[in-house]
Amino acid sequence: MKKKLIEFRNVSFRYTDEGPWVLKNVSFDIYDNEWVAIIGHNGSGKSTIAKLMNGLLFPQEGEILIDGQAVNEETVWNIRRDVGMVFQNPDNQFVGTTVQDDVAFGMENRGFPREVMVHRIRKSLHAVGMEDYLLAEPYRLSGGQKQRVAIAGVLAISPHVLILDEATSMLDPRGRLEIMDTVQSIQKEHDLSLITITHDLNEVVQAERVIVMNKGEIWREATPKEIFSESAALRKIGLDVPFTTIMADELRKCQIPIENEPLNHEELLEELWTLHSKM
Amino acid sequence: MDITFKDVSYIYQKNTPFAHQALDDISFSIPSGSFVAIIGHTGSGKSTLIQHLNGLAAPTEGEVMIGDFRITNKEKPKDMKKLRSQVGVVFQYPEHQLFEETIAKDIAFGPQNFGVADREIEKRIQEIIPMVGLSEDLLERSPFDLSGGQMRRVAIAGVLAVKPRILVLDEPTAGLDPRGQKEIMDMFYHLHQKENMTTVLVTHSMEDAVKYADHIIILNKGKKYMEGRPEEVFTQVEALNKVQLDTPEMIQFLDKFARKFKREIPFQKQTSDQLAKEIQQVLRGVESP
């Protein structure tokens, strides 16, 4: 059986005592080595979920467990060893004057011995394909390179959970590809659950499971195929659906019975091919 | 207003060891009323190019004409302020430029600077607020109480309140959610048609470029790499891939479709329901050869 790594149990949260609830009675589990995408329109509560996962915020109601341990003010420092986060703006997450200093920062805070740091800096920069930039100044890097260094800084702590909170949204298409390639190769080689909070549909279709948030509540929790089979309902709550889903819907309207919910061009073409050979 | 670039080059910090050529011998002309998309990678010269549109940068060599305003290395328009009132620029993340106490004051700041009378500004704000999708009861609130998407609308309203003839948009939807992106782009497109403005959109989104623009300019390393109508430019898949640019998703799909079915469906900016009908015809055609 798969191990539960993150548990949200009836979690409610609001930013002020009188303010509106940003999360309302949210419960879900995330398992070991899983890739989960969390989607939802702006203000649906998805980033709040991320901040609750590593104790940047605490819920007013309910309970959050990371690897069996409840997140509270006493456990938060242990929890943050386990849950690494990369944020949206690449320019807001640098402290070091060189790439290696920056990657070392998280380890220094946790009192790692020097030899361990030297080894892990190289290892984690290698994992994100930035090993040639040890002494580079972060501000000279491209957006995609900066985010890769930020990911390396998190990996160096060897967390069990990596959260990307819209980490690709300020990058150009090339930068986005860099990050997604990096993340995929890391997940293959490390024991890591990956949580991507995103608007990018290409990131969503790659995940194993999707949690759709709407107005502070879980709207659906399912595989990408299941989620995108409800394209009309998704649009209603302000979300986009992939080109392939749009085409499948339009083809069905033309009496072409696309059955399995195709997630990419190849799957759609394969269905069309099968249908046409039957015609 | 027409926009013409004639052999324009721009060099940052010329005659120093840090000299960097950002634009290299660029020529094009955009007739008044066009919707142009400028595409290229980070560092391709897009931002430098748009700085030439309202005189923030003057060409190191060559000539820029914006309507009757002529900008060269030696010659700046006498009335630069007038040029700037006619060319509105929405920079990247324009909400970072908000500063006033209230939303109304922030929107009024631009037109006040250009000497528009208070009563006229009042009238313009009433017009623009619904246009950008804000509600009037927000006007006396602080812009900093708003969500990111709403702040951006306020910043855009401030540019529109000057009533420019040319609107320059530098990645106006970056960082917004899909619904916000679509709303903002549809709003610009509506304005473009209604006010008969010339619109220049800098974007990474091929989908937006193909959907809204009637003319595409592709920059690569400071040079004009391609130019033409969307259906001409975007169907040159190899040339685009050579400079690591993608094509709109429909074109990628049609390419794969042609290879699998040995039947070409030409790209004509068709909508998805039109394409579905064309695919239906191909499938039927295969059925009865």
XYZ file of C-alpha atoms in Angstrom:
568
model
C 0.000 0.000 0.000
C 1.115 3.512 -0.740
C 2.202 5.599 2.190
C 0.280 8.785 3.001
C 2.735 11.650 3.055
C 0.382 14.595 3.407
C -3.039 14.509 5.045
C -5.463 17.405 5.197
C -8.292 16.649 7.622
C -11.271 19.026 7.545
C -9.051 22.065 7.163
C -10.596 25.545 7.202
C -8.628 28.758 6.981
C -9.179 32.496 6.869
C -6.664 35.306 6.955
C -8.490 37.437 9.559
C -10.971 36.623 12.320
C -13.805 38.396 10.543
C -12.723 37.715 6.968
C -14.207 35.215 4.523
C -13.115 31.586 4.689
C -10.429 30.988 2.067
C -10.550 27.227 2.615
C -13.699 25.452 3.758
C -13.483 21.988 5.264
C -10.826 20.675 2.885
C -9.705 17.054 3.161
C -7.346 15.101 0.902
C -4.307 12.827 0.990
C -1.127 12.928 -1.036
C 0.957 9.787 -1.251
C 4.617 8.966 -1.400
C 6.240 9.585 -4.825
C 3.094 10.965 -6.332
C 2.717 13.944 -8.686
C -0.384 15.963 -7.910
C -1.414 19.143 -9.707
C -3.614 21.627 -7.869
C -5.580 23.921 -10.167
C -8.242 26.588 -9.718
C -8.899 30.199 -10.656
C -7.137 33.027 -8.801
C -8.487 33.220 -5.283
C -9.706 29.601 -5.232
C -7.423 28.799 -2.303
C -4.696 26.817 -4.040
C -1.730 28.862 -2.862
C -3.132 28.888 0.677
C -2.995 25.089 0.607
C 0.700 25.248 -0.288
C 1.448 27.664 2.554
C -0.396 25.449 5.031
C 1.677 22.445 3.968
C 4.922 23.840 5.308
C 3.630 25.895 8.183
C 3.818 29.345 6.626
C 0.174 29.503 7.746
C -1.757 27.491 10.337
C -5.433 26.518 9.960
C -8.116 27.732 12.361
C -9.936 24.436 12.053
C -8.887 20.916 11.189
C -5.501 19.293 11.078
C -2.619 18.806 8.666
C -0.226 15.871 8.953
C 3.072 15.592 7.118
C 4.489 12.081 7.239
C 2.284 11.384 10.243
C 3.396 14.488 12.120
C 0.886 17.281 12.851
C 1.943 20.698 11.567
C 2.074 23.173 14.462
C 4.414 25.774 15.878
C 6.578 23.150 17.584
C 6.994 20.841 14.592
C 7.249 23.497 11.900
C 11.065 23.438 11.696
C 11.106 19.667 11.229
C 8.287 19.933 8.712
C 10.169 22.457 6.597
C 13.008 19.967 6.238
C 10.505 17.689 4.617
C 8.550 20.140 2.521
C 10.440 22.365 0.078
C 8.806 25.150 -1.862
C 9.611 27.157 -4.993
C 7.604 30.315 -5.584
C 6.402 32.289 -8.588
C 8.893 35.124 -8.937
C 12.456 34.007 -9.684
C 13.824 37.372 -8.562
C 12.324 37.180 -5.087
C 14.043 34.035 -3.907
C 17.746 34.744 -4.023
C 19.921 35.487 -1.032
C 23.366 34.335 -2.150
C 25.751 36.370 -4.294
C 26.768 33.257 -6.210
C 24.773 30.227 -7.278
C 26.638 27.940 -4.861
C 26.121 30.310 -1.912
C 22.476 30.434 -2.707
C 22.095 26.669 -2.817
C 24.063 26.458 0.462
C 21.748 28.898 2.269
C 19.065 26.389 3.260
C 21.666 23.906 4.464
C 23.518 26.545 6.489
C 20.287 27.382 8.278
C 19.949 23.770 9.257
C 23.563 23.458 10.400
C 24.825 20.926 7.861
C 28.581 20.141 8.089
C 30.695 21.732 5.373
C 31.677 18.484 3.601
C 28.060 17.495 3.309
C 27.195 20.935 1.909
C 29.919 20.845 -0.741
C 28.799 17.425 -1.882
C 25.104 18.285 -1.914
C 25.584 21.595 -3.729
C 27.228 19.745 -6.594
C 24.722 16.939 -6.546
C 21.639 19.143 -6.532
C 22.999 21.571 -9.138
C 23.784 18.566 -11.307
C 20.200 17.353 -10.894
C 18.849 20.618 -12.317
C 21.514 20.849 -15.045
C 23.229 23.917 -13.546
C 26.513 22.351 -12.414
C 28.517 24.679 -14.655
C 27.202 27.770 -12.894
C 28.624 27.266 -9.373
C 30.207 30.712 -9.238
C 27.765 32.573 -11.484
C 25.892 35.552 -10.078
C 22.186 34.715 -9.823
C 20.989 38.012 -11.280
C 22.755 37.261 -14.573
C 20.796 34.052 -15.119
C 17.664 33.681 -17.234
C 14.327 33.225 -15.470
C 14.333 29.488 -16.146
C 17.889 29.120 -14.857
C 17.013 31.069 -11.707
C 14.087 28.779 -10.962
C 16.309 25.743 -11.524
C 18.787 27.110 -8.973
C 15.893 27.712 -6.567
C 14.842 24.077 -7.038
C 18.442 22.954 -6.403
C 18.437 24.910 -3.128
C 15.355 23.009 -2.040
C 16.659 19.621 -3.231
C 19.856 20.082 -1.236
C 17.835 19.677 1.963
C 16.485 16.401 0.479
C 12.833 16.982 1.301
C 10.144 14.376 0.704
C 7.783 16.908 -0.804
C 8.550 19.536 -3.441
C 5.888 22.192 -4.019
C 6.053 24.390 -7.111
C 3.693 27.316 -6.509
C 3.173 28.752 -10.000
C 6.916 28.430 -10.397
C 6.742 28.595 -14.194
C 4.143 31.337 -14.641
C 6.635 34.192 -15.068
C 8.886 32.282 -17.477
C 8.909 32.274 -21.259
C 7.969 29.027 -23.044
C 11.565 27.869 -23.177
C 12.022 28.487 -19.424
C 8.845 26.530 -18.698
C 10.096 23.537 -20.636
C 13.426 23.664 -18.784
C 11.670 23.526 -15.438
C 9.283 20.750 -16.346
C 12.093 18.620 -17.827
C 14.155 19.216 -14.697
C 11.321 18.311 -12.382
C 10.504 15.131 -14.281
C 14.066 13.872 -14.210
C 14.349 14.678 -10.501
C 11.208 12.796 -9.684
C 12.517 9.715 -11.458
C 15.723 9.677 -9.463
C 14.654 10.937 -6.050
C 12.121 9.733 -3.565
C 9.863 12.747 -3.824
C 6.221 13.738 -3.930
C 5.626 16.589 -6.289
C 2.862 19.142 -5.950
C 2.480 21.647 -8.769
C 0.124 24.560 -8.329
C -0.408 25.844 -11.814
C -2.510 27.309 -14.599
C -0.417 25.643 -17.270
C -2.406 22.847 -18.862
C 0.718 21.059 -20.075
C 1.776 20.677 -16.463
C -1.662 19.443 -15.461
C -1.896 16.662 -18.049
C 1.479 15.298 -16.926
C 0.419 14.872 -13.301
C -0.903 11.576 -11.970
C -3.727 13.183 -10.085
C -5.421 16.583 -10.121
C -7.155 18.441 -7.310
C -9.457 21.166 -8.631
C -10.212 23.978 -6.189
C -13.201 26.282 -6.497
C -14.144 28.981 -3.998
C -12.174 27.417 -1.171
C -13.538 23.920 -1.623
C -12.361 20.817 -3.410
C -14.410 20.654 -6.575
C -12.938 17.404 -7.930
C -10.098 15.064 -7.204
C -9.306 12.683 -10.077
C -6.905 11.735 -12.886
C -6.299 14.322 -15.646
C -8.402 12.212 -18.030
C -11.357 12.206 -15.697
C -11.003 15.896 -14.940
C -10.880 17.017 -18.575
C -13.836 14.821 -19.497
C -15.883 17.476 -17.677
C -14.732 20.305 -19.884
C -17.987 22.290 -19.854
C -18.113 22.317 -16.051
C -14.432 23.283 -15.832
C -15.031 26.265 -18.088
C -17.906 27.319 -15.897
C -15.611 27.648 -12.892
C -13.151 29.740 -14.899
C -10.649 27.101 -15.966
C -9.232 26.324 -19.360
C -9.146 22.943 -21.036
C -6.418 21.680 -23.397
C -6.684 21.973 -27.183
C -7.030 18.185 -27.422
C -10.078 18.255 -25.133
C -11.664 21.089 -27.130
C -11.128 19.183 -30.383
C -12.518 15.949 -28.905
C -15.673 17.843 -27.846
C -16.093 19.439 -31.274
C -15.547 16.117 -33.059
C -18.203 14.477 -30.900
C -20.593 17.228 -31.986
C -19.840 16.166 -35.592
C -20.916 12.599 -34.789
C -17.362 11.350 -34.481
C -17.523 9.299 -31.294
C -14.245 9.991 -29.477
C -14.478 7.683 -26.478
C -11.392 7.681 -24.308
C -10.590 11.192 -23.146
C -7.410 11.924 -25.155
C -4.827 14.038 -23.329
C -2.438 14.779 -26.179
C -2.337 14.996 -29.971
C -1.055 11.448 -30.365
C -3.886 9.927 -28.344
C -6.472 11.918 -30.288
C -4.970 10.990 -33.663
C -4.845 7.338 -32.617
C -8.579 7.411 -31.828
C -9.354 9.077 -35.133
C -7.267 6.489 -36.931
C -9.088 3.599 -35.243
C -12.458 5.184 -36.032
C -11.634 5.791 -39.662
C -10.463 2.240 -40.221
C -13.811 1.057 -38.861
C -15.806 3.375 -41.104
C -1.273 56.418 -36.946
C 1.155 54.540 -39.188
C 4.377 53.190 -37.714
C 7.477 52.914 -39.917
C 10.937 51.646 -38.993
C 13.618 52.317 -41.594
C 16.995 50.571 -41.146
C 16.811 50.974 -37.392
C 19.730 49.861 -35.226
C 20.084 50.464 -31.521
C 23.261 49.997 -29.520
C 23.283 50.213 -25.722
C 26.317 52.050 -24.297
C 27.873 52.669 -27.670
C 31.652 53.244 -27.777
C 32.174 51.580 -24.404
C 33.400 48.062 -23.614
C 29.791 47.262 -22.633
C 28.352 48.122 -26.043
C 25.526 45.796 -26.941
C 23.580 45.829 -30.174
C 19.926 45.269 -29.284
C 18.404 46.077 -32.689
C 20.118 45.366 -35.967
C 18.959 47.050 -39.178
C 15.223 46.620 -38.690
C 12.686 47.846 -41.245
C 8.936 47.378 -41.339
C 5.784 49.403 -41.647
C 2.534 48.995 -39.810
C -0.487 50.710 -41.339
C -2.838 52.600 -39.037
C -5.470 50.346 -37.471
C -3.403 47.134 -37.565
C -3.097 44.661 -34.731
C 0.521 43.558 -34.722
C 2.099 40.851 -32.597
C 5.826 41.011 -31.915
C 7.307 37.670 -30.960
C 10.775 36.561 -29.963
C 12.742 35.095 -27.113
C 13.860 36.949 -24.034
C 16.758 39.074 -25.310
C 15.568 39.199 -28.913
C 15.065 42.980 -28.821
C 11.292 43.196 -28.275
C 11.442 45.554 -25.315
C 14.018 47.799 -26.974
C 11.845 47.956 -30.068
C 8.758 49.127 -28.195
C 10.758 51.803 -26.408
C 11.228 53.344 -29.844
C 7.484 53.665 -30.299
C 7.076 56.506 -27.828
C 10.523 58.023 -27.911
C 11.899 56.397 -24.749
C 14.748 55.308 -27.009
C 15.975 56.982 -30.203
C 17.596 54.817 -32.885
C 21.392 54.785 -32.985
C 21.022 54.528 -36.753
C 18.039 54.741 -39.073
C 14.680 56.415 -38.677
C 11.433 55.814 -36.837
C 8.207 57.472 -37.998
C 5.148 57.437 -35.739
C 2.416 59.207 -37.695
C 4.045 62.585 -38.451
C 6.595 62.301 -35.656
C 10.083 61.575 -36.902
C 12.726 60.187 -34.546
C 16.362 59.752 -35.551
C 19.670 59.937 -33.734
C 19.912 63.674 -34.475
C 16.304 64.685 -34.637
C 13.762 64.370 -31.856
C 10.184 65.556 -32.279
C 9.737 69.048 -30.853
C 6.580 67.952 -29.152
C 7.610 64.706 -27.484
C 4.824 65.080 -24.952
C 2.250 65.032 -27.708
C 3.770 61.859 -29.147
C 3.573 60.238 -25.718
C -0.055 61.216 -25.298
C -0.818 59.439 -28.551
C 1.180 56.282 -27.856
C 0.018 54.485 -24.707
C 2.315 51.809 -23.350
C 1.168 49.104 -20.957
C 4.447 47.816 -19.574
C 4.995 44.364 -18.061
C 3.360 44.011 -14.662
C 1.910 47.540 -14.902
C 0.306 47.160 -11.461
C 3.768 47.782 -9.984
C 3.414 51.379 -11.118
C 0.283 52.130 -9.099
C 1.005 54.686 -6.400
C -1.980 56.943 -5.649
C -4.280 56.909 -2.620
C -7.385 56.049 -4.587
C -8.122 54.254 -7.795
C -9.769 57.365 -9.267
C -6.656 59.462 -8.588
C -4.376 56.827 -10.047
C -6.353 56.659 -13.285
C -6.457 60.470 -13.465
C -2.687 60.859 -13.078
C -1.855 60.251 -16.739
C -4.420 62.565 -18.354
C -3.692 65.283 -15.747
C -0.063 65.243 -16.808
C -1.135 65.776 -20.380
C -3.266 68.745 -19.351
C -6.706 67.192 -19.781
C -9.389 69.178 -17.927
C -10.797 67.678 -14.722
C -14.340 67.424 -16.052
C -13.141 65.594 -19.140
C -11.067 63.214 -16.986
C -14.148 62.527 -14.886
C -16.080 61.679 -18.021
C -13.333 59.409 -19.333
C -13.101 57.504 -16.040
C -16.848 56.819 -16.166
C -16.398 55.401 -19.663
C -13.299 53.366 -18.990
C -14.221 51.730 -15.681
C -16.831 49.371 -17.154
C -14.654 48.843 -20.230
C -11.824 47.341 -18.181
C -14.265 45.323 -16.094
C -14.089 47.241 -12.824
C -17.047 48.593 -10.863
C -17.581 52.238 -10.015
C -17.884 51.727 -6.272
C -14.181 50.838 -6.229
C -13.107 54.314 -7.387
C -12.535 55.783 -3.919
C -10.773 52.678 -2.613
C -7.015 52.234 -2.443
C -5.621 50.377 -5.465
C -3.525 48.330 -3.039
C -6.609 46.642 -1.560
C -7.356 44.958 -4.869
C -6.362 41.534 -6.181
C -3.467 41.343 -8.657
C -5.805 40.999 -11.629
C -7.886 44.008 -10.588
C -4.778 46.110 -9.929
C -3.682 45.397 -13.469
C -7.045 46.618 -14.774
C -6.601 49.879 -12.867
C -3.140 50.348 -14.367
C -4.518 49.682 -17.848
C -7.372 52.135 -17.234
C -4.735 54.778 -16.466
C -3.152 54.273 -19.886
C -6.496 54.258 -21.691
C -7.602 57.452 -19.936
C -5.040 59.366 -22.016
C -6.934 58.178 -25.133
C -3.926 57.044 -27.142
C -4.149 56.318 -30.876
C -1.518 53.589 -30.623
C -1.646 51.070 -27.801
C 1.507 49.116 -27.011
C 1.089 46.046 -24.808
C 4.130 44.320 -23.339
C 2.989 40.846 -22.263
C -0.187 42.221 -20.728
C -1.500 38.877 -19.439
C 1.650 37.489 -17.771
C 0.863 35.926 -14.408
C -2.946 36.069 -14.729
C -5.170 33.004 -14.552
C -6.713 31.703 -17.807
C -10.012 33.504 -17.360
C -8.234 36.759 -16.497
C -5.978 36.382 -19.540
C -8.883 35.882 -21.879
C -10.903 38.757 -20.412
C -8.014 41.196 -20.741
C -7.146 40.166 -24.295
C -10.788 40.263 -25.394
C -11.058 43.737 -23.884
C -8.034 44.979 -25.843
C -9.366 43.425 -29.016
C -12.760 45.031 -28.525
C -11.136 48.420 -27.914
C -8.911 47.968 -30.916
C -11.934 47.495 -33.152
C -14.199 50.052 -31.528
C -11.686 52.899 -31.318
C -9.870 51.905 -34.511
C -6.585 51.995 -32.645
C -3.262 50.637 -33.821
C -2.300 47.878 -31.391
C 1.173 46.443 -30.867
C 1.261 43.324 -28.722
C 4.485 41.828 -27.404
C 3.794 38.241 -26.447
C 5.176 34.758 -25.887
C 1.794 33.245 -26.589
C 1.482 31.987 -30.140
C -2.177 31.290 -29.418
C -2.869 34.956 -28.640
C -0.812 36.075 -31.624
C -2.768 33.915 -34.034
C -6.119 34.725 -32.454
C -5.877 38.514 -32.280
C -3.173 39.800 -34.611
C -3.459 40.492 -38.330
C 0.286 40.953 -38.733
C 3.231 39.150 -37.096
C 6.819 40.315 -36.683
C 9.324 37.795 -35.359
C 12.575 39.023 -33.866
C 15.686 36.967 -33.304
C 18.901 38.336 -31.810
C 17.954 41.916 -32.639
C 17.105 41.226 -36.276
C 13.758 40.929 -37.973
C 13.550 37.201 -38.628
C 10.109 36.878 -40.246
C 7.121 39.068 -40.992
C 3.676 38.545 -42.475
C 0.110 37.462 -41.896
C -0.318 34.870 -39.093
C -1.251 32.071 -41.473
C 1.858 32.792 -43.580
C 4.306 33.050 -40.716
C 3.079 30.287 -38.459
C 2.931 27.630 -41.142
C 6.702 27.907 -41.634
C 7.281 25.355 -38.925
C 10.910 24.597 -39.709
C 12.001 28.223 -39.787
C 10.301 28.840 -36.449
C 11.740 25.759 -34.801
C 15.172 26.842 -35.988
C 14.978 29.815 -33.617
C 13.335 27.629 -30.967
C 9.892 29.132 -31.292
C 6.783 27.020 -31.207
C 3.875 27.198 -33.583
C 0.275 27.542 -32.401
C -1.034 24.235 -31.154
C -3.534 23.816 -33.988
C -0.726 23.985 -36.551
C 1.278 21.377 -34.654
C -1.785 19.153 -34.634
C -2.485 19.642 -38.357
C 1.114 18.728 -39.103
C 0.804 15.443 -37.208
C -2.601 14.836 -38.765
C -1.172 15.212 -42.267
C 1.583 12.717 -41.511
C -0.768 10.115 -40.071
C -3.605 10.408 -42.590
C -1.549 11.457 -45.621
C -4.049 14.254 -46.084
C -3.308 17.946 -45.640
C -5.791 20.227 -43.969
C -4.495 23.768 -44.596
C -4.348 26.187 -41.670
C -6.622 29.172 -42.270
C -7.083 30.445 -38.724
C -10.111 28.178 -38.533
C -11.969 27.762 -35.258
C -12.032 24.385 -33.524
C -15.580 23.634 -34.695
C -14.620 24.413 -38.297
C -11.602 22.124 -37.984
C -13.781 19.327 -36.564
C -15.968 19.557 -39.685
C -12.926 19.386 -41.942
C -11.659 16.310 -40.103
C -15.105 14.753 -40.440
C -14.922 15.282 -44.198
C -11.491 13.679 -44.403
C -12.706 10.661 -42.441
C -15.736 10.343 -44.726
C -13.583 10.835 -47.796
C -11.366 7.959 -46.749
C -14.483 5.864 -46.308
C -15.606 6.289 -49.941
C -12.583 6.952 -52.141
